[in-house]
mmCIF file of C-alpha atoms and ligand atoms in Angstrom:
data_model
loop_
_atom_site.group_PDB
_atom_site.id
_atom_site.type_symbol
_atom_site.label_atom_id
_atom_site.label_comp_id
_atom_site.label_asym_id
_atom_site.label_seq_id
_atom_site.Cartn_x
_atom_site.Cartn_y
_atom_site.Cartn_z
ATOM 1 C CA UNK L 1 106.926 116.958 91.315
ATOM 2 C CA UNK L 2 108.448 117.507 87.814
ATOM 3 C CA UNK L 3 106.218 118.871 85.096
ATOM 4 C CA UNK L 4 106.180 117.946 81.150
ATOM 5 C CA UNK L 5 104.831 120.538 79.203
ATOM 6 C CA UNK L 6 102.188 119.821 76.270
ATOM 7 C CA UNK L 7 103.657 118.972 72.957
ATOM 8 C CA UNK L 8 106.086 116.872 74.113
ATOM 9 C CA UNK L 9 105.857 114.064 72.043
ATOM 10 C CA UNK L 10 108.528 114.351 69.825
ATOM 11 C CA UNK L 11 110.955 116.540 72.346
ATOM 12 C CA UNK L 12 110.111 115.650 75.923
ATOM 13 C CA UNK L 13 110.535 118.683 77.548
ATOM 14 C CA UNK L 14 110.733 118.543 81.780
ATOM 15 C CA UNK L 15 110.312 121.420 83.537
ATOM 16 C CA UNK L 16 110.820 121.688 87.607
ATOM 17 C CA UNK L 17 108.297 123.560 88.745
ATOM 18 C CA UNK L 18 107.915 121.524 92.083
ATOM 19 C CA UNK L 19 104.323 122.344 92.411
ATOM 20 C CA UNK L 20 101.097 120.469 91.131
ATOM 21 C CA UNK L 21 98.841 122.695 91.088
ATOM 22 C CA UNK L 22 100.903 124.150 88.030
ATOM 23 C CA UNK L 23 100.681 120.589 85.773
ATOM 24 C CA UNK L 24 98.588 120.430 83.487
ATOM 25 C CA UNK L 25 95.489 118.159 84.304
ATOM 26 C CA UNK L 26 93.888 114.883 82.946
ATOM 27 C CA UNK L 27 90.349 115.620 84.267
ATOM 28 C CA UNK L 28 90.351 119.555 83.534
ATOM 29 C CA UNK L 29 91.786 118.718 79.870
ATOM 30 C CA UNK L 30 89.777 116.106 79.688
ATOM 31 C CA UNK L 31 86.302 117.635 81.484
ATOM 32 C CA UNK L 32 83.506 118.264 78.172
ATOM 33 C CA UNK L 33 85.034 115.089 76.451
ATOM 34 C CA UNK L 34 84.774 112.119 78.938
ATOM 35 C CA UNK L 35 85.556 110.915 83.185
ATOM 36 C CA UNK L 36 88.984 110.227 83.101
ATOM 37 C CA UNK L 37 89.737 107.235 85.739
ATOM 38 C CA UNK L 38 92.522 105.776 87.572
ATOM 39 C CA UNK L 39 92.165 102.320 89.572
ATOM 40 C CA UNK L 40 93.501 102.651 93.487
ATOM 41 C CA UNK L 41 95.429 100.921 95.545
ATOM 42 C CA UNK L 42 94.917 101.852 99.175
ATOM 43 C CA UNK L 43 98.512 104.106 99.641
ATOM 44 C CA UNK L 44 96.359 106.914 97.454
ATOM 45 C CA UNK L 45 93.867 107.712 100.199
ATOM 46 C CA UNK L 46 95.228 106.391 103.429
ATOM 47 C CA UNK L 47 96.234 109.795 103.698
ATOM 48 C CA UNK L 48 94.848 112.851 102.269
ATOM 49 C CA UNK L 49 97.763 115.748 102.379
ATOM 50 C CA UNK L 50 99.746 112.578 100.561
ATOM 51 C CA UNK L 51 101.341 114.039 97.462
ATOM 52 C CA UNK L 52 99.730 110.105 96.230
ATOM 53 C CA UNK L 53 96.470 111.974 97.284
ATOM 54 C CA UNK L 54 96.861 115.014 96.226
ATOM 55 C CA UNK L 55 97.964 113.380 92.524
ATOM 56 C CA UNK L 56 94.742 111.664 92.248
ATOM 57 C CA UNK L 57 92.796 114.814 93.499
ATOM 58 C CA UNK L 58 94.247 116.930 90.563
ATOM 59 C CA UNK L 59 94.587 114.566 88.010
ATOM 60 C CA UNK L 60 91.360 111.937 87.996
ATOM 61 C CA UNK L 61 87.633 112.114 87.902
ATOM 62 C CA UNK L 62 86.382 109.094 88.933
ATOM 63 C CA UNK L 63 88.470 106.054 90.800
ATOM 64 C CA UNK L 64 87.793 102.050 91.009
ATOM 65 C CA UNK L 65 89.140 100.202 93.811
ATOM 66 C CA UNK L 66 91.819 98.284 92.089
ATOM 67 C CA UNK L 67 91.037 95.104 94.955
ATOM 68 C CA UNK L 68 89.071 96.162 98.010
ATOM 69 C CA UNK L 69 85.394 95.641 96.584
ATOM 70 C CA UNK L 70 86.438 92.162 95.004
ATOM 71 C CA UNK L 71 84.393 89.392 96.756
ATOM 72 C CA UNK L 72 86.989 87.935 98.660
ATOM 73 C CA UNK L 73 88.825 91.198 100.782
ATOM 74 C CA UNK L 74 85.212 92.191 101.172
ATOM 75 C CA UNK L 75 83.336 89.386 102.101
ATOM 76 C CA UNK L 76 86.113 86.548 102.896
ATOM 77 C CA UNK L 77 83.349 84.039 105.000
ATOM 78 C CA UNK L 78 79.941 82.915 104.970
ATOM 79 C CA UNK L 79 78.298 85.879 107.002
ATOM 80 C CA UNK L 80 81.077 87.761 107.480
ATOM 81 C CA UNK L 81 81.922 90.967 105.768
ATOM 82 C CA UNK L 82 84.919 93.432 106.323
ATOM 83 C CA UNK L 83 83.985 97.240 104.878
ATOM 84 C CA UNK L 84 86.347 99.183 106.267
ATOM 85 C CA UNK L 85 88.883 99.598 103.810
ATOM 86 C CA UNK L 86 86.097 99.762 100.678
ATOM 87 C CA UNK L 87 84.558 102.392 103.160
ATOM 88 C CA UNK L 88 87.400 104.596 102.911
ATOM 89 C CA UNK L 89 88.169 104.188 99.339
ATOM 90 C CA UNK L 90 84.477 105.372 98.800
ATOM 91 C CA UNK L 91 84.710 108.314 101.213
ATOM 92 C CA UNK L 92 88.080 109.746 99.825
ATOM 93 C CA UNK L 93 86.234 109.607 96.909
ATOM 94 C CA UNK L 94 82.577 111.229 97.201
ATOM 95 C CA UNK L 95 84.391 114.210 99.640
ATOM 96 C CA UNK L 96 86.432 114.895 96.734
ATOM 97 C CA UNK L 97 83.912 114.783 94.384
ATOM 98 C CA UNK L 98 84.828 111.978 92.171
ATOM 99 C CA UNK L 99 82.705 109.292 90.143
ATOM 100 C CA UNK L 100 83.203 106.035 92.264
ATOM 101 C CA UNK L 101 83.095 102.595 90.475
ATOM 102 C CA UNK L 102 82.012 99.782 92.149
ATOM 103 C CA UNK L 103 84.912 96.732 91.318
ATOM 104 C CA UNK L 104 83.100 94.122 90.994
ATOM 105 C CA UNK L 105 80.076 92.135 92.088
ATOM 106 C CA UNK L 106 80.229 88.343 90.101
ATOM 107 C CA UNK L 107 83.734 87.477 88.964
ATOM 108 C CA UNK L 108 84.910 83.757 88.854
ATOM 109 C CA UNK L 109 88.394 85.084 90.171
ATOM 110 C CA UNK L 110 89.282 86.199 93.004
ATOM 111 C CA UNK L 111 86.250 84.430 94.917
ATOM 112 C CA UNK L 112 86.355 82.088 97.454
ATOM 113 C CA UNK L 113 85.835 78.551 96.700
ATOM 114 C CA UNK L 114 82.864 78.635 99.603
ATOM 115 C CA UNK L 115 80.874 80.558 97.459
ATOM 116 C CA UNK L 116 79.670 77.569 95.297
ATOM 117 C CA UNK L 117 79.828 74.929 98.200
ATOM 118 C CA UNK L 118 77.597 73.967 100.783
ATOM 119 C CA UNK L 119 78.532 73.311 104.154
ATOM 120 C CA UNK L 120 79.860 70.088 103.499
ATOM 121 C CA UNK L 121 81.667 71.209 100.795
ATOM 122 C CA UNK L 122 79.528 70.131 98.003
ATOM 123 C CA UNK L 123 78.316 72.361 95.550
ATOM 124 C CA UNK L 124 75.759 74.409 96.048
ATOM 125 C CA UNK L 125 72.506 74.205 94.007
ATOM 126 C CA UNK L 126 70.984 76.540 91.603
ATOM 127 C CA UNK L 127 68.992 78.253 94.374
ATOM 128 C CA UNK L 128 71.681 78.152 96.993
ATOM 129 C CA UNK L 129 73.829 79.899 94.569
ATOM 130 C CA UNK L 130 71.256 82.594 93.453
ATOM 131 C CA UNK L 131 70.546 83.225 97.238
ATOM 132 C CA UNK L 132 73.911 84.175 97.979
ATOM 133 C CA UNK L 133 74.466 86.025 94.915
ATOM 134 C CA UNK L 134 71.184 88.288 95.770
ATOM 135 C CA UNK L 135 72.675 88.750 99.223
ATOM 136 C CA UNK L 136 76.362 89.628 98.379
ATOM 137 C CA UNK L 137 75.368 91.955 95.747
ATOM 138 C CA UNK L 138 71.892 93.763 97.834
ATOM 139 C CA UNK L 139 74.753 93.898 100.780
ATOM 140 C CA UNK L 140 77.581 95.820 98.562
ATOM 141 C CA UNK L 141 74.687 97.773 96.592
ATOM 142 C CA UNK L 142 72.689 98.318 98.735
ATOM 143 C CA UNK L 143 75.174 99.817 101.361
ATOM 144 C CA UNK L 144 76.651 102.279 98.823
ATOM 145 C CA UNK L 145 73.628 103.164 97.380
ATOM 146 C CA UNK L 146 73.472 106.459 95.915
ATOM 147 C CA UNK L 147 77.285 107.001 96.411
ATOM 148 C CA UNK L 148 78.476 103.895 94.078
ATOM 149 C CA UNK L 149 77.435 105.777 90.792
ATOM 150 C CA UNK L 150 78.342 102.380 88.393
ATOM 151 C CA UNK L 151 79.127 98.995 88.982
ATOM 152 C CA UNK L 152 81.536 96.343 86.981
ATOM 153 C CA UNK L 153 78.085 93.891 87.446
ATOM 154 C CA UNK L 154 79.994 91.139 85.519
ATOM 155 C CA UNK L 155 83.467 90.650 85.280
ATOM 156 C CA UNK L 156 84.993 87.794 82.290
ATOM 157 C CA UNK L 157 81.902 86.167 81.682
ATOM 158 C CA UNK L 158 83.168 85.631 78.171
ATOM 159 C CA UNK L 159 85.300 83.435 76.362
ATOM 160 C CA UNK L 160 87.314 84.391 73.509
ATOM 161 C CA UNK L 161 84.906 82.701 70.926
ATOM 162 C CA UNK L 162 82.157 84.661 72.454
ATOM 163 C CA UNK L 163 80.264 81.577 74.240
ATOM 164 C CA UNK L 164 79.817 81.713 77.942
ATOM 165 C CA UNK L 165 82.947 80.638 79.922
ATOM 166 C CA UNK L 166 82.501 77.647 81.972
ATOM 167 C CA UNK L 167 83.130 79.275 85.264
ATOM 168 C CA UNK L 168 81.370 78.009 89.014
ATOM 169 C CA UNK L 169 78.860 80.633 88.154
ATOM 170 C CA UNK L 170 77.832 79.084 84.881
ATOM 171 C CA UNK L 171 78.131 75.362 85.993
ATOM 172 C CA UNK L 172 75.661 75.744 89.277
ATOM 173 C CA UNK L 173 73.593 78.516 88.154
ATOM 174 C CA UNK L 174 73.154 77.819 84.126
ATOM 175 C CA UNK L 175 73.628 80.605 81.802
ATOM 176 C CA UNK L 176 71.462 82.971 83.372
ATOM 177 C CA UNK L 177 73.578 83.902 85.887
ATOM 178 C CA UNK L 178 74.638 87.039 84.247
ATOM 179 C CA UNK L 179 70.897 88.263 83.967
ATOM 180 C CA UNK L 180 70.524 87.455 87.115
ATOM 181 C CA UNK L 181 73.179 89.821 88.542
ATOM 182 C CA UNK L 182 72.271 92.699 86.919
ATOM 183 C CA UNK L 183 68.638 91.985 88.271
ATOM 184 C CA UNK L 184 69.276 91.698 91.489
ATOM 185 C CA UNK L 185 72.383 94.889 91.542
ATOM 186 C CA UNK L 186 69.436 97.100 89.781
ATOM 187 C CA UNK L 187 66.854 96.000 92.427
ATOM 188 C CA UNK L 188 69.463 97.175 94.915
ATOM 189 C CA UNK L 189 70.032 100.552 93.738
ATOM 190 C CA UNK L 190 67.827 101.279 90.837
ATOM 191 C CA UNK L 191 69.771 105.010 89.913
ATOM 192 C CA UNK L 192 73.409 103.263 89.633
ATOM 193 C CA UNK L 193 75.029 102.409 86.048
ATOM 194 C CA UNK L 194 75.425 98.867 85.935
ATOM 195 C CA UNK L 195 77.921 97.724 83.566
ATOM 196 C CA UNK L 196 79.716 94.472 81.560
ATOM 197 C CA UNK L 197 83.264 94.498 82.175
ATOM 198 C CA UNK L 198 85.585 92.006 79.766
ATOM 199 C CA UNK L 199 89.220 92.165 78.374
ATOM 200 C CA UNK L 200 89.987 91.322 74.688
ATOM 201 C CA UNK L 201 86.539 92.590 73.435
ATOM 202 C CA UNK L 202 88.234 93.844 70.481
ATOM 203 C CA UNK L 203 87.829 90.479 69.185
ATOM 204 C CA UNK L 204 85.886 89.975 66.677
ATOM 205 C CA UNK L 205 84.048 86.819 68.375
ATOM 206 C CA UNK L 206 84.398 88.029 71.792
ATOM 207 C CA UNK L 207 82.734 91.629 70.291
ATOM 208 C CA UNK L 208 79.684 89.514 69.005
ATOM 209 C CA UNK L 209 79.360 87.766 72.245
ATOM 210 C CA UNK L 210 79.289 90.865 74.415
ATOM 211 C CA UNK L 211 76.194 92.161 71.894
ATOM 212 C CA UNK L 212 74.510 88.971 71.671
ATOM 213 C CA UNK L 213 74.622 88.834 75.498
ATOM 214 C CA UNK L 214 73.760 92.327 76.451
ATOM 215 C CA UNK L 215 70.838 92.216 73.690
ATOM 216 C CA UNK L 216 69.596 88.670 75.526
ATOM 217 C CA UNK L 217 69.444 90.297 79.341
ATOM 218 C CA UNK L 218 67.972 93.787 77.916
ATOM 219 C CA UNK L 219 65.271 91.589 75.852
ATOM 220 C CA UNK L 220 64.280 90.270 79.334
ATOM 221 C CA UNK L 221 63.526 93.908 80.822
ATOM 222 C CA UNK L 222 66.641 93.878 82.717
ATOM 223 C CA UNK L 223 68.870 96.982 82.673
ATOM 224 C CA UNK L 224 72.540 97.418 81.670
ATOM 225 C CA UNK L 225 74.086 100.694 80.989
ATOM 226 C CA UNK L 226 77.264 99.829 79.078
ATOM 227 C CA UNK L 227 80.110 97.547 78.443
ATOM 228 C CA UNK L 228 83.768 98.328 79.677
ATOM 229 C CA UNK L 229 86.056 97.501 77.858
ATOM 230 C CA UNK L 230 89.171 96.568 79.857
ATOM 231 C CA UNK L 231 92.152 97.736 77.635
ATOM 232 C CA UNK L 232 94.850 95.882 78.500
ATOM 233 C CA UNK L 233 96.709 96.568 75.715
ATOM 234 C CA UNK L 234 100.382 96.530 73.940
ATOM 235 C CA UNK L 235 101.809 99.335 71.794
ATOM 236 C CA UNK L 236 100.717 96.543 68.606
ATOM 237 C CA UNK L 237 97.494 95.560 69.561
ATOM 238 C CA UNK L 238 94.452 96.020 69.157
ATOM 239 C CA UNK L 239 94.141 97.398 65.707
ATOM 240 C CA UNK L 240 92.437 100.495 65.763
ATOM 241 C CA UNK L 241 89.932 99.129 63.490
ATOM 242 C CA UNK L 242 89.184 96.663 65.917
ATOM 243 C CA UNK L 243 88.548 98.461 68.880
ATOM 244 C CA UNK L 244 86.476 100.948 66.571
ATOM 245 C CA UNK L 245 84.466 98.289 65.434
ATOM 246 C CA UNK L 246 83.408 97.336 69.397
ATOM 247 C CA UNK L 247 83.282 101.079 70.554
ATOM 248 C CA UNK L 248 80.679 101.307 67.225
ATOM 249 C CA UNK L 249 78.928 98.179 68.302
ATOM 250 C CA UNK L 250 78.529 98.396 71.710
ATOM 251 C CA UNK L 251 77.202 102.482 71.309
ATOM 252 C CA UNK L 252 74.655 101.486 68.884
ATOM 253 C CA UNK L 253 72.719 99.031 71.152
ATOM 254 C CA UNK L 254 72.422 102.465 73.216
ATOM 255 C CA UNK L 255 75.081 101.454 75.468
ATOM 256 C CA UNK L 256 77.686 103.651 76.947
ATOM 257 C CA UNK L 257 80.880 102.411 76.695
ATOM 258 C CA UNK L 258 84.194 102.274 79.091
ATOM 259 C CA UNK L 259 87.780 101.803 79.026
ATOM 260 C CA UNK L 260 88.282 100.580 82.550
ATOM 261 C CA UNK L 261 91.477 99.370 83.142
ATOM 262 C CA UNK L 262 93.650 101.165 80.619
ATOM 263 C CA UNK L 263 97.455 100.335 80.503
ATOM 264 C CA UNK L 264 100.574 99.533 77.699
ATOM 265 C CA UNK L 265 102.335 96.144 78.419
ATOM 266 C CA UNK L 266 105.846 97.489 76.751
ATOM 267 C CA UNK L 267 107.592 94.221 77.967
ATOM 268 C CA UNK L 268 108.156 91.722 74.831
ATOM 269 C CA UNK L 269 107.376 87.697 75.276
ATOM 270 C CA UNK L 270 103.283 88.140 76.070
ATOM 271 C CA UNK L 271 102.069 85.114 73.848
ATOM 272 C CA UNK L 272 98.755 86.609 74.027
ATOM 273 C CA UNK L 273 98.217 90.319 74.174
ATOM 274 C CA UNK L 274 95.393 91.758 76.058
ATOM 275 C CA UNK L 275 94.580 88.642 77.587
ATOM 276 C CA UNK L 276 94.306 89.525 81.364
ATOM 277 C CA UNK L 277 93.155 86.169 82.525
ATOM 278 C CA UNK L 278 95.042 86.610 85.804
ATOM 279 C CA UNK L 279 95.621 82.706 85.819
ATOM 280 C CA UNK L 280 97.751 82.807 83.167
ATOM 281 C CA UNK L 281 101.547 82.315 83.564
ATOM 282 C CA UNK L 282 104.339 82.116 80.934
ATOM 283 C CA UNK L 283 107.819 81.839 81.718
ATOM 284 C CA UNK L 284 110.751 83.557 83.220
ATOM 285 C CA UNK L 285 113.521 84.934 80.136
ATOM 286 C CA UNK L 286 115.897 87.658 81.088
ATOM 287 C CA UNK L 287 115.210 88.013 77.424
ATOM 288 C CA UNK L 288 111.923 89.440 78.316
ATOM 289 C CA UNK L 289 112.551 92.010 81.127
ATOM 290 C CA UNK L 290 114.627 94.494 79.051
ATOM 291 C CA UNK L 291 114.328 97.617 80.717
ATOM 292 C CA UNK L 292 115.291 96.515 84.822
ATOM 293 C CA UNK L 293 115.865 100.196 84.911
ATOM 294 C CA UNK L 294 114.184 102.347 83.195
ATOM 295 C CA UNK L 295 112.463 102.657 80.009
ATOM 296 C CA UNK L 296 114.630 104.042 76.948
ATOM 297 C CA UNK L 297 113.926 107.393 75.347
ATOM 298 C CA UNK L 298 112.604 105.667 71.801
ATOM 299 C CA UNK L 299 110.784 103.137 74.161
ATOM 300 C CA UNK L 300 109.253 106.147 75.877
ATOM 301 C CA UNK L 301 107.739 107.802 72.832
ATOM 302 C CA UNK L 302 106.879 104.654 71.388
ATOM 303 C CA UNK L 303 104.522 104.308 74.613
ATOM 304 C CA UNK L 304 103.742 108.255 74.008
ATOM 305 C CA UNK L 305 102.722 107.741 70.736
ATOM 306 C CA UNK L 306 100.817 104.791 72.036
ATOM 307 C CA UNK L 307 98.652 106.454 73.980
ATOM 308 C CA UNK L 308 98.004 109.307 71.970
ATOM 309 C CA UNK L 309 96.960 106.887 69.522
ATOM 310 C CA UNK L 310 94.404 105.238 71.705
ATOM 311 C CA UNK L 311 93.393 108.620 72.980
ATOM 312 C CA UNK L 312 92.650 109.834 69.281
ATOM 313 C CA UNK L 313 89.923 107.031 68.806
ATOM 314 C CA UNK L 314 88.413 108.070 72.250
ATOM 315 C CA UNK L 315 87.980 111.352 71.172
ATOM 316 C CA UNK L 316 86.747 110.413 67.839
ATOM 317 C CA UNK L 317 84.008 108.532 69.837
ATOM 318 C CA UNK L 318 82.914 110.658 72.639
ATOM 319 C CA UNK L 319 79.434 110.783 73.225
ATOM 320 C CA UNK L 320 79.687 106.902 73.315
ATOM 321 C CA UNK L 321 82.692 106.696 75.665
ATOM 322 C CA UNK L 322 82.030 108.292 78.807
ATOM 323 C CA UNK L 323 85.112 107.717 80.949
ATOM 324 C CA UNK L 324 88.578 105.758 80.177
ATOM 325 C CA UNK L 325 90.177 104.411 83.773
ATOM 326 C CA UNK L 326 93.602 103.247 83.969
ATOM 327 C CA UNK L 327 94.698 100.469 85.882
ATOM 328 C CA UNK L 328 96.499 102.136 88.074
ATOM 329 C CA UNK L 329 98.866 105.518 88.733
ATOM 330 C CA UNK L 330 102.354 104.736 88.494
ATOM 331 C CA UNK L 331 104.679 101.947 87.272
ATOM 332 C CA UNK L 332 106.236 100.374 90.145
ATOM 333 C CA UNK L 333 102.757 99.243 91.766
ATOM 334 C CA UNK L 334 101.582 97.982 88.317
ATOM 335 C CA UNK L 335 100.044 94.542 88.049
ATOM 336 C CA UNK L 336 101.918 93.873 84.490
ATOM 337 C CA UNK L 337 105.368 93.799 86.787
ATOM 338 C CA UNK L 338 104.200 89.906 87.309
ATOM 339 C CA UNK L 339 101.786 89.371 85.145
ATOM 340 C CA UNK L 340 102.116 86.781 82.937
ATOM 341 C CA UNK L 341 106.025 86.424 84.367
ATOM 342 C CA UNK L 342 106.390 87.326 87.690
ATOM 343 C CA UNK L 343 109.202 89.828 89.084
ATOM 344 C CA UNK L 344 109.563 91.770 85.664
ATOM 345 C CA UNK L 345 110.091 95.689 85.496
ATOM 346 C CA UNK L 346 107.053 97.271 83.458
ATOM 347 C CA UNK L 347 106.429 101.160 82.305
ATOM 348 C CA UNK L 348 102.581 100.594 81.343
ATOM 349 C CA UNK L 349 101.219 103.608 82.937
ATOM 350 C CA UNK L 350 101.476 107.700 82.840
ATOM 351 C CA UNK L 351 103.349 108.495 85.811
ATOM 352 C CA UNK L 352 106.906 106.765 86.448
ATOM 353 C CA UNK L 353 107.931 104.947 90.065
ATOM 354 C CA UNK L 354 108.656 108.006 91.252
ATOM 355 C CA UNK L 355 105.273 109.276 90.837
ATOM 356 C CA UNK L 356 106.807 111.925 88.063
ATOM 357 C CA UNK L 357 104.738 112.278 84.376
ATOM 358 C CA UNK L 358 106.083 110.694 82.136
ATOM 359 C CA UNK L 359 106.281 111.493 77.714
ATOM 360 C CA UNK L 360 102.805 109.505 77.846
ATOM 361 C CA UNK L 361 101.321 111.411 80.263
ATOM 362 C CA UNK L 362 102.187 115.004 78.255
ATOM 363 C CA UNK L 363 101.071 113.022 75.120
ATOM 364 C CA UNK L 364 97.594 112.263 76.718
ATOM 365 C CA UNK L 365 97.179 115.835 77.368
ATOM 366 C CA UNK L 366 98.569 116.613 74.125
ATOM 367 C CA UNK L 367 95.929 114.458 72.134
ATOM 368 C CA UNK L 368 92.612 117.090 73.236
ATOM 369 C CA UNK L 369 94.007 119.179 71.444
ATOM 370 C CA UNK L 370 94.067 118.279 68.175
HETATM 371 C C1 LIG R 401 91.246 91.972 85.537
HETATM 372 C C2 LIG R 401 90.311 92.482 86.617
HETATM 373 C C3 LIG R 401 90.948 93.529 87.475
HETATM 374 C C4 LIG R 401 92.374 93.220 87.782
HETATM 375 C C5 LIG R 401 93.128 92.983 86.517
HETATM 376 C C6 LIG R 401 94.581 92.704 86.781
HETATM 377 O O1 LIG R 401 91.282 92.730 84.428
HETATM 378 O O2 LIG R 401 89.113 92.991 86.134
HETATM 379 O O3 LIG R 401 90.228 93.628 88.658
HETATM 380 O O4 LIG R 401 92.462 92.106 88.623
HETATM 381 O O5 LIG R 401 92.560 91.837 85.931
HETATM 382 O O6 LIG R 401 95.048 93.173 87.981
#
């Protein structure tokens, strides 16, 4: 694999060395300031002499399952659950000694439509709903118990005004339901971090929300360790003041605070950055897939400079942020290649489609340092 020595953000510099143990390392650079995370797909530990393996091994701390956790891979039926490939994310990950994430418990995407229906297809009531809440989250928790060190409890509760979104969970259950997850996933496994997890909580609305929210379930007795804030982000927004202001916010109700799913949309024509409401389509323009081939130098070190700004204000607040995840390793298998316009190139991420650093990645590494 090609190497990119630090200081390479205005000069990237590529040296073949064609060995990894010789780059330089995310998680050792990274290892008194915070976990540093990447979200998996299952081609990084299918196989374990990989060089996709052997990447994650050297470079990350802790891993989320970018899909396999999510209610409906996991538990597609009434009664019927499939572990196996959730089992082997979590075992690649505790022999190599990483911080596992559980991805996530109550979500209103990515669920099936059974969950709020009875058998006749009605929906359920408040109880019914509860009940099979308490049983798909004591089955998932309760299973990894002990290994699962934090789980995404909550995924999107939030609307952009702050108020509760108006999601199956809310409708059947009232707006309790969040509460009630994080009672029932801290019942499960008492030890494990049990976390918020929302995109756009930069926002000043969305920001007040989260608090007023987290403040309302810890008033009740029940625990929450911290917020994650997703971090889907472009090289324009947030402001740094903004995410600041929710980093500050969120650490001073004695949270700890996330970035869990960390990457750089560099692709113009998103109408609304950071939203990452996977629903949400916009249409096809050639004029918005610039780069079918690769990303241009300036491009590049705009991204590098990018994420070495981002990385600055995690340093600044370490202590409160305790690991930043991105959503995923390399470009070619990033969600933002369809999302919100399907069948676009993207260069979000550190490593290229070819697995290789990229100017970001030396950037990144770059940014402990000063
Ligand atoms: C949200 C979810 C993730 C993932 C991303 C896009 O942010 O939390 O699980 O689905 O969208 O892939």
């Amino acid at each position: 694999m090609r190497s990119i020595r630090p200081k390479t953000l205005a000069l990237p510099l590529f040296l073949c060395i064609g060995s990894l143990a010789a780059e330089p390392s995310l998680k050792d650079t990274y290892k008194d300031k915070f976990l540093i995370g990447a979200a998996l797909n299952p081609s990084y530990y299918a196989n374990e002499t990989s060089p996709r393996s052997q990447l994650v091994k050297t470079q990350f701390s802790s891993i989320t399952p970018e899909n396999v956790m999510k209610w409906e891979p996991i538990h597609p039926k009434p009664g019927q659950y499939r572990f196996e490939a959730a089992d082997r994310f979590l075992d690649f990950g505790v022999k190599n000694g990483m911080f596992v994430v559980g991805h996530t418990l109550v979500w209103h995407q990515q669920t099936p439509k059974w969950v709020f229906e009875d058998e006749k297809g009605a929906p359920l009531t408040r109880d019914g709903l509860l009940e099979r809440m308490r049983e798909h989250i004591h089955t998932l928790v309760g299973r990894y118990k002990g290994r699962i060190k934090g789980w995404d409890v909550v995924n999107e509760a939030l609307n952009e005004n702050g108020t509760l979104r108006d999601s199956p969970w809310k409708k059947i259950i009232g707006d309790d339901f969040v509460q009630k997850a994080f009672e029932y996933a801290h019942e499960a496994d008492p030890t494990a971090e049990l976390y918020y997890n929302d995109y756009r909580l930069e926002v000043p609305a969305k920001r007040d929300g989260a608090v007023a929210l987290v403040k309302k379930i810890k008033a009740a007795g029940v625990p929450v360790t911290g917020i994650g804030i997703q971090e889907h982000v472009t090289p324009v927004w947030p402001a740094s003041n903004d995410l600041e202001a929710s980093i500050t916010a969120f650490g001073q109700l004695g949270l700890k605070v996330m970035i869990t799913e960390l990457d750089v949309d560099m692709l113009p024509g998103s109408k609304k950055f950071g939203d990452a409401d996977i629903s949400r389509r916009e249409a096809a323009d050639p004029a918005f897939n610039p780069y079918p081939k690769e990303l241009p130098p300036e491009e590049q070190q705009k991204l590098a400079r990018r994420y070495a700004e981002l990385f600055g204000i995690y340093l600044k607040h370490r202590g409160t942020i305790t690991r930043v995840t991105l959503w995923g390793i390399n470009d070619g298998e990033s969600w933002l290649n369809n999302f919100p316009i399907p069948g676009r190139v993207n260069h979000p991420l550190l490593f290229d489609r070819a697995l290789h650093p990229k100017p970001a990645f030396g950037a990144v590494i770059d940014a402990a340092s000063r």
